[in-house]
Amino acid sequence: MKAIWNNRVIAESENTVIIENNHYFPPESINKDFFKSSDTHTACAWKGEASYYSTQVDGKENKDAAWYYPEVSELAKSIKGYVAFWRGVEVVK
């Protein structure tokens, strides 16, 4: 799977985990050059507290376009630290 934004591959992995129709990419599969930590956090009743990244590609920013769970509940342990995308980031084979 590939995550693409602004015509650039920002993450790529054959080992994503699918939860609630989202592909979660292993942390080592993201190109950290395109990611900037965000102060945004949200809560999921069964996964835990999500943290966010904004993506930056070729001078353009996509605020809070990626999220991950640094700490997770027992039910979500398979995605601890894994990164998922939205806000226009294409996830394709």
Tab-separated table of C-alpha atoms in Angstrom:
chain	number	residue	atom	x	y	z
A	1	MET	CA	0.000	0.000	0.000
A	2	LYS	CA	1.078	3.567	-0.652
A	3	ALA	CA	-0.033	6.828	0.921
A	4	ILE	CA	0.238	9.660	-1.602
A	5	TRP	CA	-0.199	13.369	-1.096
A	6	ASN	CA	0.689	16.221	-3.442
A	7	ASN	CA	1.912	13.610	-5.984
A	8	ARG	CA	4.519	12.188	-3.599
A	9	VAL	CA	4.623	8.826	-1.821
A	10	ILE	CA	4.750	9.703	1.877
A	11	ALA	CA	4.395	6.126	3.197
A	12	GLU	CA	4.676	2.663	1.692
A	13	SER	CA	4.226	-0.798	3.193
A	14	GLU	CA	3.018	-4.303	2.413
A	15	ASN	CA	2.165	-4.740	6.100
A	16	THR	CA	-0.612	-2.279	6.879
A	17	VAL	CA	-3.278	-3.119	9.449
A	18	ILE	CA	-6.875	-2.349	8.454
A	19	ILE	CA	-9.201	-1.082	11.190
A	20	GLU	CA	-12.486	0.700	10.493
A	21	ASN	CA	-11.616	0.904	6.763
A	22	ASN	CA	-8.339	2.740	7.471
A	23	HIS	CA	-4.939	1.350	6.553
A	24	TYR	CA	-2.512	1.852	9.434
A	25	PHE	CA	1.096	1.985	8.203
A	26	PRO	CA	3.996	0.744	10.350
A	27	PRO	CA	5.931	3.708	11.762
A	28	GLU	CA	9.101	2.745	9.882
A	29	SER	CA	7.206	2.903	6.559
A	30	ILE	CA	6.537	6.653	6.634
A	31	ASN	CA	8.968	9.098	5.045
A	32	LYS	CA	9.670	11.265	8.080
A	33	ASP	CA	10.909	14.109	5.834
A	34	PHE	CA	7.253	14.790	4.988
A	35	PHE	CA	5.845	14.760	8.536
A	36	LYS	CA	5.644	17.409	11.240
A	37	SER	CA	4.234	16.769	14.717
A	38	SER	CA	0.989	18.528	15.573
A	39	ASP	CA	-0.445	19.608	18.925
A	40	THR	CA	-3.818	18.084	17.972
A	41	HIS	CA	-5.177	15.139	19.964
A	42	THR	CA	-8.497	13.321	19.825
A	43	ALA	CA	-9.967	10.469	21.832
A	44	CYS	CA	-11.344	7.155	20.638
A	45	ALA	CA	-13.419	5.194	23.141
A	46	TRP	CA	-11.780	1.872	22.316
A	47	LYS	CA	-8.357	2.749	20.847
A	48	GLY	CA	-7.160	5.562	23.127
A	49	GLU	CA	-5.835	9.072	22.512
A	50	ALA	CA	-4.709	9.854	18.964
A	51	SER	CA	-1.847	12.175	18.137
A	52	TYR	CA	-1.500	13.859	14.739
A	53	TYR	CA	1.040	14.777	12.095
A	54	SER	CA	0.713	17.433	9.442
A	55	THR	CA	2.230	16.505	6.095
A	56	GLN	CA	4.495	18.884	4.223
A	57	VAL	CA	5.353	18.213	0.591
A	58	ASP	CA	6.981	20.621	-1.846
A	59	GLY	CA	6.078	23.677	0.219
A	60	LYS	CA	2.440	22.690	0.813
A	61	GLU	CA	1.019	21.655	4.173
A	62	ASN	CA	-1.895	19.319	4.917
A	63	LYS	CA	-2.719	20.025	8.570
A	64	ASP	CA	-3.392	16.985	10.766
A	65	ALA	CA	-3.542	14.669	7.724
A	66	ALA	CA	-2.180	11.675	9.636
A	67	TRP	CA	-2.910	10.209	13.039
A	68	TYR	CA	-1.464	7.530	15.278
A	69	TYR	CA	-1.875	6.116	18.756
A	70	PRO	CA	1.348	6.296	20.809
A	71	GLU	CA	-0.401	4.374	23.594
A	72	VAL	CA	-3.360	2.086	22.968
A	73	SER	CA	-5.890	-0.052	24.757
A	74	GLU	CA	-5.425	-3.816	24.806
A	75	LEU	CA	-7.978	-4.090	21.966
A	76	ALA	CA	-5.908	-1.865	19.661
A	77	LYS	CA	-2.396	-3.128	20.434
A	78	SER	CA	-1.875	-4.161	16.779
A	79	ILE	CA	-1.748	-0.472	15.722
A	80	LYS	CA	0.374	1.044	18.476
A	81	GLY	CA	2.475	3.714	16.763
A	82	TYR	CA	1.034	2.914	13.320
A	83	VAL	CA	-0.001	5.846	11.110
A	84	ALA	CA	-3.307	6.321	9.229
A	85	PHE	CA	-4.337	9.060	6.817
A	86	TRP	CA	-7.238	11.273	5.739
A	87	ARG	CA	-7.787	14.828	4.433
A	88	GLY	CA	-6.984	14.092	0.829
A	89	VAL	CA	-4.147	11.630	1.324
A	90	GLU	CA	-4.741	8.796	-1.169
A	91	VAL	CA	-4.130	5.267	0.053
A	92	VAL	CA	-3.688	2.925	-2.931
A	93	LYS	CA	-2.204	-0.452	-3.823
